[in-house]
Amino acid sequence: MTLVCGWLLYGWIIAVQTKTKKTLAKPNIRNVVVVDGVRTPFLLSGTSYKDLMPHDLARAALTGLLHRTSVPKEVVDYIIFGTVIQEVKTSNVAREAALGAGFSDKTPAHTVTMACISANQAMTTGVGLIASGQCDVIVAGGVELMSDVPIRHSRKMRKLMLDLNKAKSMGQRLSLISKFRLNFLAPELPAVAEFSTSETMGHSADRLAAAFAVSRLEQDEYALRSHSLAKKAQDEGLLSDVVPFRVPGKDTVTKDNGIRPSSLEQMAKLKPAFIKPYGTVTAANSSFLTDGASAILIMAEEKALAMGYKPKAYLRDFMYVSQDPKDQLLLGPTYATPKVLEKAGLTMNDIDAFEFHEAFSGQILANFKAMDSDWFAENYMGRKTKVGLPPLEKFNNWGGSLSLGHPFGATGCRLVMAAANRLRKEGGQYGLVAACAAGGQGHAMIVEAYPK
């Protein structure tokens, strides 16, 4: 009886341990590890963060990371943040946030921008600095504050004000003022649109859904899944990367506020948001404008171990791709996934946790159909066979951008931490992070669980 119980216990331990597949370490290249990562609660724009500046949120993420990891500030070699819509006063938001969080003025910091994969770029830039031996300890992150985006004067008004500033006499000033017209006051409002095509991303998502025959019902069902899984994860305390943030003059924010499971009946009542009246993309099956920030501590493995840390994951192979921004704007995951899998020597069957950015339900489902199509692989990607469909039971199991929110510059770190935390919780070994981005670009990266 004792022997039987012993074998049962042994079998259970083996079952919950990380699967012993091959590791993706490369000879003569330093292993880069994720020690931990945090994020502020992601909030709907125009809510509790509306009176802040982006560097306030970025500083909160950095402070939260310092508290979570207890890493000495002087050990950090470099800080990199991603952002998309820059606040003019803090164009290098990484530097301003670092100073605000108490980092030494001797610690360099720079800001990158690559649309929705800006934080991904921040992280992989850090990976490169560590792998090449330039740095040992990097903080990467991202921030976006959609509550207060820059709204510019018209070009004519800007020119008039600049010319007035240069005028040297009253006569010159009066001459310039006489040229003023009321229509000069019309502002230039920002839009989530492609510069090269002038098409909004939502409009492109609607066309993509139509091209891949993704129905309105399918999109609503997927969005409902995202919100339901996010609510479950939130209620069960699985979103452990979220750190509370006390908003100055307001209450402390402790959780994401965009998670709102509805019903298919309620969602069906919404009108199309972009292509009217027959479009299928609505507010309910799109990601919402979000405020938030994230930060992640990455190190050379030997440095992390020497400092007594138990890392959460390795950051392994990654891939950036670019496609036609007109008709393939949101297909980055389809193009990046097979390339990064081949680079790592893996297949879809090896992946235990998929974390894909959800810009729109239609975008996710169109990528699914493209990834599962031999015809698309042959005719558009120059590949002999399809890469295959990610199993839904392994896909975005704790919700995604549709429900958790999508601060453009910060989502990449959320994806990596979700993959790392899921691998630890579920006992998997490999995670695949992927995202599309404006400009027809995309990113994918392999995250490997650190041995328990």
Tab-separated table of C-alpha atoms in Angstrom:
chain	number	residue	atom	x	y	z
A	1	MET	CA	0.000	0.000	0.000
A	2	THR	CA	2.815	2.384	0.966
A	3	LEU	CA	4.635	1.538	-2.264
A	4	VAL	CA	1.524	2.246	-4.343
A	5	CYS	CA	0.970	5.605	-2.605
A	6	GLY	CA	4.605	6.456	-3.155
A	7	TRP	CA	4.352	5.789	-6.889
A	8	LEU	CA	1.127	7.800	-7.113
A	9	LEU	CA	2.783	10.759	-5.365
A	10	TYR	CA	5.818	10.478	-7.640
A	11	GLY	CA	3.559	10.423	-10.703
A	12	TRP	CA	1.676	13.487	-9.486
A	13	ILE	CA	4.935	15.419	-8.904
A	14	ILE	CA	6.168	14.547	-12.376
A	15	ALA	CA	2.824	15.613	-13.870
A	16	VAL	CA	2.903	19.097	-12.360
A	17	GLN	CA	6.591	19.733	-12.987
A	18	THR	CA	7.696	21.603	-16.088
A	19	LYS	CA	7.894	19.241	-19.024
A	20	THR	CA	11.507	18.236	-19.648
A	21	LYS	CA	11.768	19.251	-23.283
A	22	LYS	CA	15.048	20.557	-24.672
A	23	THR	CA	16.165	23.953	-23.472
A	24	LEU	CA	16.751	26.745	-25.993
A	25	ALA	CA	20.095	27.899	-24.597
A	26	LYS	CA	22.609	28.735	-27.319
A	27	PRO	CA	26.343	28.096	-27.064
A	28	ASN	CA	28.505	31.172	-26.408
A	29	ILE	CA	25.452	33.436	-25.942
A	30	ARG	CA	24.439	34.664	-22.506
A	31	ASN	CA	21.098	33.500	-21.173
A	32	VAL	CA	18.714	36.397	-20.546
A	33	VAL	CA	16.124	35.947	-17.808
A	34	VAL	CA	13.011	37.708	-16.581
A	35	VAL	CA	13.300	38.223	-12.838
A	36	ASP	CA	9.810	39.704	-12.523
A	37	GLY	CA	7.507	42.281	-14.027
A	38	VAL	CA	4.667	44.536	-12.925
A	39	ARG	CA	2.111	46.901	-14.366
A	40	THR	CA	-0.224	49.548	-13.113
A	41	PRO	CA	-3.893	48.638	-13.369
A	42	PHE	CA	-4.958	49.259	-16.969
A	43	LEU	CA	-7.831	51.755	-17.008
A	44	LEU	CA	-10.264	53.045	-19.585
A	45	SER	CA	-9.044	56.422	-20.794
A	46	GLY	CA	-10.843	59.344	-19.207
A	47	THR	CA	-11.159	57.649	-15.812
A	48	SER	CA	-8.906	57.752	-12.735
A	49	TYR	CA	-5.674	58.554	-14.586
A	50	LYS	CA	-7.087	61.403	-16.677
A	51	ASP	CA	-5.291	64.201	-14.810
A	52	LEU	CA	-1.855	62.537	-14.866
A	53	MET	CA	1.022	62.729	-17.332
A	54	PRO	CA	2.578	59.647	-18.964
A	55	HIS	CA	5.726	59.817	-16.856
A	56	ASP	CA	3.552	59.603	-13.721
A	57	LEU	CA	2.293	56.186	-14.809
A	58	ALA	CA	5.732	55.060	-15.972
A	59	ARG	CA	7.208	56.156	-12.645
A	60	ALA	CA	4.526	54.164	-10.819
A	61	ALA	CA	5.442	51.041	-12.801
A	62	LEU	CA	9.148	51.534	-12.030
A	63	THR	CA	8.434	52.101	-8.343
A	64	GLY	CA	6.232	49.010	-8.263
A	65	LEU	CA	9.017	46.964	-9.869
A	66	LEU	CA	11.543	48.210	-7.306
A	67	HIS	CA	9.202	47.199	-4.481
A	68	ARG	CA	8.389	43.825	-6.041
A	69	THR	CA	12.008	42.816	-6.723
A	70	SER	CA	13.965	44.855	-4.139
A	71	VAL	CA	16.601	45.366	-6.835
A	72	PRO	CA	19.088	48.069	-5.813
A	73	LYS	CA	18.676	51.055	-8.135
A	74	GLU	CA	22.430	51.382	-8.643
A	75	VAL	CA	22.625	47.861	-10.091
A	76	VAL	CA	20.412	48.769	-13.071
A	77	ASP	CA	22.633	49.487	-16.077
A	78	TYR	CA	20.019	50.864	-18.466
A	79	ILE	CA	16.309	51.684	-18.704
A	80	ILE	CA	14.259	51.436	-21.906
A	81	PHE	CA	10.579	52.324	-22.299
A	82	GLY	CA	8.202	52.143	-25.216
A	83	THR	CA	5.492	54.676	-25.984
A	84	VAL	CA	3.428	55.624	-29.036
A	85	ILE	CA	1.727	59.002	-28.623
A	86	GLN	CA	4.410	61.087	-27.002
A	87	GLU	CA	3.832	63.896	-24.547
A	88	VAL	CA	5.882	66.762	-25.996
A	89	LYS	CA	7.204	67.856	-22.599
A	90	THR	CA	8.584	64.384	-21.821
A	91	SER	CA	9.547	63.019	-25.222
A	92	ASN	CA	12.125	60.731	-23.577
A	93	VAL	CA	9.620	59.459	-21.039
A	94	ALA	CA	11.959	56.667	-19.906
A	95	ARG	CA	14.460	59.210	-18.603
A	96	GLU	CA	11.872	61.390	-16.857
A	97	ALA	CA	10.182	58.401	-15.228
A	98	ALA	CA	13.532	56.977	-14.093
A	99	LEU	CA	14.529	60.244	-12.439
A	100	GLY	CA	11.094	60.503	-10.845
A	101	ALA	CA	11.373	56.953	-9.480
A	102	GLY	CA	14.671	57.788	-7.798
A	103	PHE	CA	17.129	56.160	-10.171
A	104	SER	CA	20.557	57.727	-10.357
A	105	ASP	CA	21.067	60.474	-12.902
A	106	LYS	CA	24.028	58.334	-14.015
A	107	THR	CA	21.682	55.570	-15.268
A	108	PRO	CA	21.039	56.045	-19.010
A	109	ALA	CA	17.497	55.716	-20.331
A	110	HIS	CA	15.928	55.984	-23.742
A	111	THR	CA	12.478	55.669	-25.288
A	112	VAL	CA	11.497	53.605	-28.328
A	113	THR	CA	8.382	53.668	-30.470
A	114	MET	CA	7.080	50.861	-32.681
A	115	ALA	CA	3.323	51.262	-32.371
A	116	CYS	CA	1.659	48.437	-30.415
A	117	ILE	CA	4.932	46.494	-30.109
A	118	SER	CA	6.884	49.359	-28.519
A	119	ALA	CA	7.337	47.524	-25.202
A	120	ASN	CA	8.368	44.421	-27.164
A	121	GLN	CA	11.056	46.520	-28.815
A	122	ALA	CA	12.126	47.879	-25.419
A	123	MET	CA	12.525	44.340	-24.089
A	124	THR	CA	14.382	42.932	-27.086
A	125	THR	CA	16.672	45.964	-27.159
A	126	GLY	CA	17.503	45.063	-23.569
A	127	VAL	CA	18.037	41.431	-24.542
A	128	GLY	CA	20.536	42.568	-27.164
A	129	LEU	CA	22.431	44.736	-24.679
A	130	ILE	CA	22.704	41.839	-22.238
A	131	ALA	CA	23.471	39.120	-24.803
A	132	SER	CA	26.256	41.237	-26.300
A	133	GLY	CA	27.808	41.788	-22.890
A	134	GLN	CA	27.196	45.541	-22.804
A	135	CYS	CA	24.898	45.342	-19.779
A	136	ASP	CA	23.930	42.901	-17.037
A	137	VAL	CA	20.717	44.432	-15.681
A	138	ILE	CA	18.010	46.160	-17.737
A	139	VAL	CA	14.624	47.554	-16.866
A	140	ALA	CA	12.296	47.589	-19.880
A	141	GLY	CA	8.736	48.810	-19.985
A	142	GLY	CA	6.144	50.920	-21.695
A	143	VAL	CA	3.503	53.538	-21.055
A	144	GLU	CA	0.509	55.160	-22.724
A	145	LEU	CA	-1.881	57.851	-21.541
A	146	MET	CA	-4.772	58.144	-23.972
A	147	SER	CA	-6.666	60.466	-21.612
A	148	ASP	CA	-4.521	63.418	-22.666
A	149	VAL	CA	-3.203	63.061	-26.190
A	150	PRO	CA	-1.568	66.080	-27.856
A	151	ILE	CA	-4.014	68.112	-29.952
A	152	ARG	CA	-2.214	70.530	-32.260
A	153	HIS	CA	-3.097	73.855	-33.763
A	154	SER	CA	-3.555	73.778	-37.531
A	155	ARG	CA	-0.441	74.100	-39.692
A	156	LYS	CA	-1.443	77.638	-40.700
A	157	MET	CA	-1.889	78.690	-37.075
A	158	ARG	CA	1.418	77.131	-36.043
A	159	LYS	CA	3.206	78.963	-38.861
A	160	LEU	CA	1.562	82.243	-37.916
A	161	MET	CA	2.590	81.921	-34.259
A	162	LEU	CA	6.169	81.014	-35.158
A	163	ASP	CA	6.413	83.937	-37.580
A	164	LEU	CA	4.976	86.294	-34.945
A	165	ASN	CA	7.645	85.126	-32.539
A	166	LYS	CA	10.327	86.096	-35.053
A	167	ALA	CA	8.803	89.461	-36.016
A	168	LYS	CA	11.076	92.341	-35.044
A	169	SER	CA	8.777	95.347	-35.390
A	170	MET	CA	5.183	96.281	-34.652
A	171	GLY	CA	4.596	96.715	-38.372
A	172	GLN	CA	5.704	93.145	-39.083
A	173	ARG	CA	3.464	91.851	-36.304
A	174	LEU	CA	0.422	93.759	-37.551
A	175	SER	CA	1.056	92.549	-41.104
A	176	LEU	CA	1.125	88.943	-39.924
A	177	ILE	CA	-1.970	89.340	-37.715
A	178	SER	CA	-3.888	90.722	-40.705
A	179	LYS	CA	-3.432	87.336	-42.399
A	180	PHE	CA	-5.220	85.499	-39.585
A	181	ARG	CA	-8.470	83.733	-40.518
A	182	LEU	CA	-10.950	82.014	-38.202
A	183	ASN	CA	-10.389	78.626	-39.848
A	184	PHE	CA	-6.788	78.758	-38.579
A	185	LEU	CA	-8.250	77.827	-35.174
A	186	ALA	CA	-9.513	74.424	-36.326
A	187	PRO	CA	-7.380	71.895	-34.365
A	188	GLU	CA	-5.619	68.825	-35.733
A	189	LEU	CA	-7.093	65.890	-33.846
A	190	PRO	CA	-5.060	62.678	-33.520
A	191	ALA	CA	-6.437	59.470	-35.026
A	192	VAL	CA	-5.407	55.823	-34.841
A	193	ALA	CA	-4.820	55.847	-38.591
A	194	GLU	CA	-2.075	54.781	-40.965
A	195	PHE	CA	-0.082	57.696	-42.348
A	196	SER	CA	0.677	55.767	-45.553
A	197	THR	CA	-2.950	54.818	-46.276
A	198	SER	CA	-5.010	57.284	-44.158
A	199	GLU	CA	-7.115	54.311	-43.051
A	200	THR	CA	-8.037	53.863	-39.401
A	201	MET	CA	-7.047	50.586	-37.799
A	202	GLY	CA	-10.682	49.749	-37.038
A	203	HIS	CA	-11.622	50.192	-40.680
A	204	SER	CA	-8.737	47.916	-41.662
A	205	ALA	CA	-9.830	45.332	-39.077
A	206	ASP	CA	-13.331	45.348	-40.522
A	207	ARG	CA	-11.994	44.753	-44.037
A	208	LEU	CA	-9.704	41.997	-42.755
A	209	ALA	CA	-12.587	40.245	-41.004
A	210	ALA	CA	-14.628	40.407	-44.221
A	211	ALA	CA	-11.713	39.095	-46.315
A	212	PHE	CA	-11.419	36.052	-44.058
A	213	ALA	CA	-15.195	35.604	-43.716
A	214	VAL	CA	-15.210	36.176	-39.959
A	215	SER	CA	-18.798	36.796	-38.889
A	216	ARG	CA	-20.087	39.358	-36.400
A	217	LEU	CA	-21.260	36.531	-34.126
A	218	GLU	CA	-17.809	34.882	-34.131
A	219	GLN	CA	-16.224	38.207	-33.185
A	220	ASP	CA	-18.696	38.821	-30.369
A	221	GLU	CA	-18.242	35.271	-29.059
A	222	TYR	CA	-14.468	35.707	-28.986
A	223	ALA	CA	-14.738	39.070	-27.200
A	224	LEU	CA	-17.083	37.542	-24.617
A	225	ARG	CA	-14.532	34.762	-24.064
A	226	SER	CA	-11.785	37.326	-23.475
A	227	HIS	CA	-13.819	39.282	-20.918
A	228	SER	CA	-15.062	36.132	-19.152
A	229	LEU	CA	-11.559	34.665	-18.830
A	230	ALA	CA	-10.149	38.010	-17.647
A	231	LYS	CA	-12.863	38.294	-14.976
A	232	LYS	CA	-12.152	34.745	-13.812
A	233	ALA	CA	-8.407	35.415	-13.664
A	234	GLN	CA	-8.966	38.691	-11.817
A	235	ASP	CA	-11.306	37.062	-9.274
A	236	GLU	CA	-8.863	34.188	-8.692
A	237	GLY	CA	-5.913	36.526	-8.137
A	238	LEU	CA	-4.009	35.276	-11.179
A	239	LEU	CA	-3.195	38.767	-12.503
A	240	SER	CA	-0.324	39.022	-10.060
A	241	ASP	CA	1.634	41.489	-12.195
A	242	VAL	CA	-0.836	44.270	-11.280
A	243	VAL	CA	0.458	46.580	-8.538
A	244	PRO	CA	-1.765	49.125	-6.738
A	245	PHE	CA	-1.297	52.766	-7.669
A	246	ARG	CA	-2.356	55.638	-5.451
A	247	VAL	CA	-3.510	58.393	-7.780
A	248	PRO	CA	-2.580	61.767	-6.265
A	249	GLY	CA	-5.675	63.376	-4.780
A	250	LYS	CA	-7.769	60.285	-5.495
A	251	ASP	CA	-8.229	56.736	-4.278
A	252	THR	CA	-5.789	53.875	-4.751
A	253	VAL	CA	-6.455	51.932	-7.957
A	254	THR	CA	-6.022	48.189	-7.489
A	255	LYS	CA	-7.414	46.488	-10.583
A	256	ASP	CA	-8.157	46.853	-14.302
A	257	ASN	CA	-11.503	48.548	-14.922
A	258	GLY	CA	-12.259	47.514	-18.496
A	259	ILE	CA	-13.183	43.899	-17.750
A	260	ARG	CA	-16.911	43.768	-18.404
A	261	PRO	CA	-18.426	40.408	-19.333
A	262	SER	CA	-21.717	41.070	-21.105
A	263	SER	CA	-24.008	38.816	-23.108
A	264	LEU	CA	-24.192	38.047	-26.793
A	265	GLU	CA	-27.665	39.587	-26.832
A	266	GLN	CA	-26.394	42.902	-25.458
A	267	MET	CA	-23.368	42.893	-27.751
A	268	ALA	CA	-25.559	42.263	-30.781
A	269	LYS	CA	-27.385	45.552	-30.141
A	270	LEU	CA	-24.293	47.657	-30.838
A	271	LYS	CA	-23.913	49.327	-34.214
A	272	PRO	CA	-20.799	48.982	-36.387
A	273	ALA	CA	-18.109	51.424	-35.274
A	274	PHE	CA	-16.173	51.906	-38.510
A	275	ILE	CA	-17.804	50.595	-41.690
A	276	LYS	CA	-21.447	51.621	-41.557
A	277	PRO	CA	-24.035	50.181	-41.740
A	278	TYR	CA	-22.774	46.719	-42.672
A	279	GLY	CA	-19.471	46.402	-40.814
A	280	THR	CA	-18.890	43.789	-38.098
A	281	VAL	CA	-16.359	45.574	-35.849
A	282	THR	CA	-18.053	47.228	-32.869
A	283	ALA	CA	-17.010	48.786	-29.565
A	284	ALA	CA	-17.727	45.451	-27.881
A	285	ASN	CA	-15.345	43.384	-30.015
A	286	SER	CA	-12.536	45.972	-30.158
A	287	SER	CA	-9.866	46.854	-27.634
A	288	PHE	CA	-10.587	50.160	-25.905
A	289	LEU	CA	-8.445	53.275	-25.471
A	290	THR	CA	-6.438	52.587	-22.340
A	291	ASP	CA	-4.126	54.301	-19.857
A	292	GLY	CA	-1.407	52.246	-18.191
A	293	ALA	CA	2.260	51.390	-17.769
A	294	SER	CA	4.368	48.262	-17.341
A	295	ALA	CA	7.939	47.447	-16.331
A	296	ILE	CA	10.009	44.274	-16.349
A	297	LEU	CA	13.389	43.426	-14.814
A	298	ILE	CA	15.637	41.409	-17.113
A	299	MET	CA	19.151	40.228	-16.331
A	300	ALA	CA	21.960	38.032	-17.481
A	301	GLU	CA	21.249	34.676	-15.828
A	302	GLU	CA	24.558	34.559	-13.982
A	303	LYS	CA	23.969	38.057	-12.586
A	304	ALA	CA	20.462	37.167	-11.377
A	305	LEU	CA	21.701	34.011	-9.642
A	306	ALA	CA	24.652	35.839	-8.086
A	307	MET	CA	22.189	38.351	-6.613
A	308	GLY	CA	20.083	35.555	-5.153
A	309	TYR	CA	17.116	35.828	-7.522
A	310	LYS	CA	15.023	32.921	-8.787
A	311	PRO	CA	14.068	34.053	-12.306
A	312	LYS	CA	10.623	33.404	-13.732
A	313	ALA	CA	11.566	32.752	-17.351
A	314	TYR	CA	14.142	32.946	-20.110
A	315	LEU	CA	13.631	35.315	-23.034
A	316	ARG	CA	14.606	33.263	-26.069
A	317	ASP	CA	14.338	33.717	-29.835
A	318	PHE	CA	12.356	36.632	-31.210
A	319	MET	CA	11.372	37.880	-34.637
A	320	TYR	CA	10.131	41.143	-36.155
A	321	VAL	CA	8.213	41.171	-39.430
A	322	SER	CA	6.676	43.732	-41.780
A	323	GLN	CA	3.925	43.415	-44.354
A	324	ASP	CA	1.745	45.555	-46.605
A	325	PRO	CA	0.086	48.155	-44.333
A	326	LYS	CA	-2.961	48.327	-46.580
A	327	ASP	CA	-4.263	44.772	-46.753
A	328	GLN	CA	-2.125	42.946	-44.174
A	329	LEU	CA	-1.905	45.573	-41.459
A	330	LEU	CA	-2.909	43.249	-38.616
A	331	LEU	CA	-1.442	39.916	-39.763
A	332	GLY	CA	1.886	40.256	-37.936
A	333	PRO	CA	1.353	37.142	-35.752
A	334	THR	CA	0.677	34.979	-38.815
A	335	TYR	CA	3.971	35.984	-40.410
A	336	ALA	CA	6.097	36.091	-37.256
A	337	THR	CA	4.959	32.829	-35.636
A	338	PRO	CA	6.381	30.288	-38.129
A	339	LYS	CA	9.621	32.237	-38.395
A	340	VAL	CA	10.271	32.356	-34.657
A	341	LEU	CA	9.293	28.694	-34.246
A	342	GLU	CA	11.731	27.679	-36.976
A	343	LYS	CA	14.451	29.838	-35.457
A	344	ALA	CA	13.929	28.119	-32.097
A	345	GLY	CA	13.565	24.629	-33.583
A	346	LEU	CA	10.044	24.271	-32.209
A	347	THR	CA	6.587	23.482	-33.571
A	348	MET	CA	3.156	24.697	-32.523
A	349	ASN	CA	2.755	21.452	-30.539
A	350	ASP	CA	5.689	22.450	-28.318
A	351	ILE	CA	4.002	25.654	-27.146
A	352	ASP	CA	2.225	25.390	-23.807
A	353	ALA	CA	0.975	28.973	-23.454
A	354	PHE	CA	0.015	31.367	-26.251
A	355	GLU	CA	-0.272	35.088	-25.463
A	356	PHE	CA	-1.351	37.108	-28.518
A	357	HIS	CA	-2.265	40.774	-28.499
A	358	GLU	CA	-5.991	41.232	-29.156
A	359	ALA	CA	-6.470	44.479	-31.062
A	360	PHE	CA	-9.850	43.333	-32.373
A	361	SER	CA	-11.714	40.031	-32.272
A	362	GLY	CA	-11.762	40.102	-36.057
A	363	GLN	CA	-7.982	40.522	-36.142
A	364	ILE	CA	-7.400	37.493	-33.886
A	365	LEU	CA	-9.839	35.289	-35.801
A	366	ALA	CA	-8.480	36.399	-39.191
A	367	ASN	CA	-4.982	35.477	-37.998
A	368	PHE	CA	-6.313	32.096	-36.893
A	369	LYS	CA	-7.745	31.465	-40.352
A	370	ALA	CA	-4.562	32.630	-42.089
A	371	MET	CA	-2.379	30.446	-39.849
A	372	ASP	CA	-4.586	27.453	-40.581
A	373	SER	CA	-4.568	27.924	-44.367
A	374	ASP	CA	-2.157	26.100	-46.691
A	375	TRP	CA	-3.401	28.348	-49.501
A	376	PHE	CA	-2.490	31.526	-47.628
A	377	ALA	CA	0.887	30.076	-46.637
A	378	GLU	CA	1.705	29.206	-50.241
A	379	ASN	CA	0.326	32.293	-51.985
A	380	TYR	CA	1.182	35.054	-49.535
A	381	MET	CA	3.973	33.765	-47.326
A	382	GLY	CA	5.996	31.669	-49.773
A	383	ARG	CA	5.735	28.670	-47.479
A	384	LYS	CA	4.891	25.109	-48.425
A	385	THR	CA	2.548	24.431	-45.525
A	386	LYS	CA	0.546	26.289	-42.911
A	387	VAL	CA	1.922	26.810	-39.415
A	388	GLY	CA	-1.324	25.624	-37.844
A	389	LEU	CA	-3.948	26.865	-35.430
A	390	PRO	CA	-3.107	27.660	-31.787
A	391	PRO	CA	-5.251	25.403	-29.560
A	392	LEU	CA	-7.880	27.610	-27.929
A	393	GLU	CA	-7.427	25.844	-24.579
A	394	LYS	CA	-3.855	27.229	-24.475
A	395	PHE	CA	-4.665	30.662	-25.870
A	396	ASN	CA	-4.941	33.885	-23.801
A	397	ASN	CA	-6.342	31.912	-20.885
A	398	TRP	CA	-6.293	34.891	-18.504
A	399	GLY	CA	-7.922	37.323	-20.918
A	400	GLY	CA	-6.299	39.660	-23.402
A	401	SER	CA	-6.181	43.202	-24.706
A	402	LEU	CA	-9.908	43.186	-25.538
A	403	SER	CA	-10.737	42.880	-21.839
A	404	LEU	CA	-7.626	43.819	-19.858
A	405	GLY	CA	-6.982	46.891	-21.979
A	406	HIS	CA	-4.300	47.990	-24.404
A	407	PRO	CA	-2.082	50.951	-23.505
A	408	PHE	CA	-0.246	50.963	-26.849
A	409	GLY	CA	3.268	51.315	-25.459
A	410	ALA	CA	2.844	48.948	-22.495
A	411	THR	CA	1.105	45.799	-23.756
A	412	GLY	CA	4.260	43.881	-24.749
A	413	CYS	CA	5.449	43.526	-21.151
A	414	ARG	CA	1.981	42.397	-20.077
A	415	LEU	CA	2.081	39.648	-22.702
A	416	VAL	CA	5.500	38.386	-21.583
A	417	MET	CA	4.549	38.382	-17.909
A	418	ALA	CA	1.266	36.621	-18.663
A	419	ALA	CA	3.173	33.925	-20.548
A	420	ALA	CA	5.802	33.581	-17.787
A	421	ASN	CA	3.233	33.437	-14.990
A	422	ARG	CA	1.014	30.998	-16.866
A	423	LEU	CA	3.951	28.656	-17.521
A	424	ARG	CA	4.773	28.633	-13.803
A	425	LYS	CA	1.136	28.102	-12.824
A	426	GLU	CA	0.334	25.485	-15.473
A	427	GLY	CA	3.653	23.621	-15.486
A	428	GLY	CA	4.448	24.326	-19.134
A	429	GLN	CA	7.863	25.017	-20.628
A	430	TYR	CA	7.400	27.213	-23.701
A	431	GLY	CA	5.243	30.279	-24.264
A	432	LEU	CA	4.732	32.164	-27.513
A	433	VAL	CA	4.067	35.890	-27.395
A	434	ALA	CA	2.909	37.598	-30.601
A	435	ALA	CA	1.432	40.936	-31.634
A	436	CYS	CA	0.478	43.005	-34.633
A	437	ALA	CA	1.282	46.703	-34.900
A	438	ALA	CA	0.498	49.760	-36.975
A	439	GLY	CA	2.564	50.074	-40.120
A	440	GLY	CA	1.928	46.426	-40.992
A	441	GLN	CA	4.555	45.246	-38.510
A	442	GLY	CA	4.570	42.379	-36.059
A	443	HIS	CA	6.558	40.584	-33.397
A	444	ALA	CA	6.836	37.124	-31.883
A	445	MET	CA	9.030	35.802	-29.081
A	446	ILE	CA	9.582	32.526	-27.289
A	447	VAL	CA	9.428	32.598	-23.494
A	448	GLU	CA	10.876	29.563	-21.711
A	449	ALA	CA	9.933	28.755	-18.131
A	450	TYR	CA	12.810	28.844	-15.665
A	451	PRO	CA	13.358	25.401	-14.076
A	452	LYS	CA	11.632	25.103	-10.710
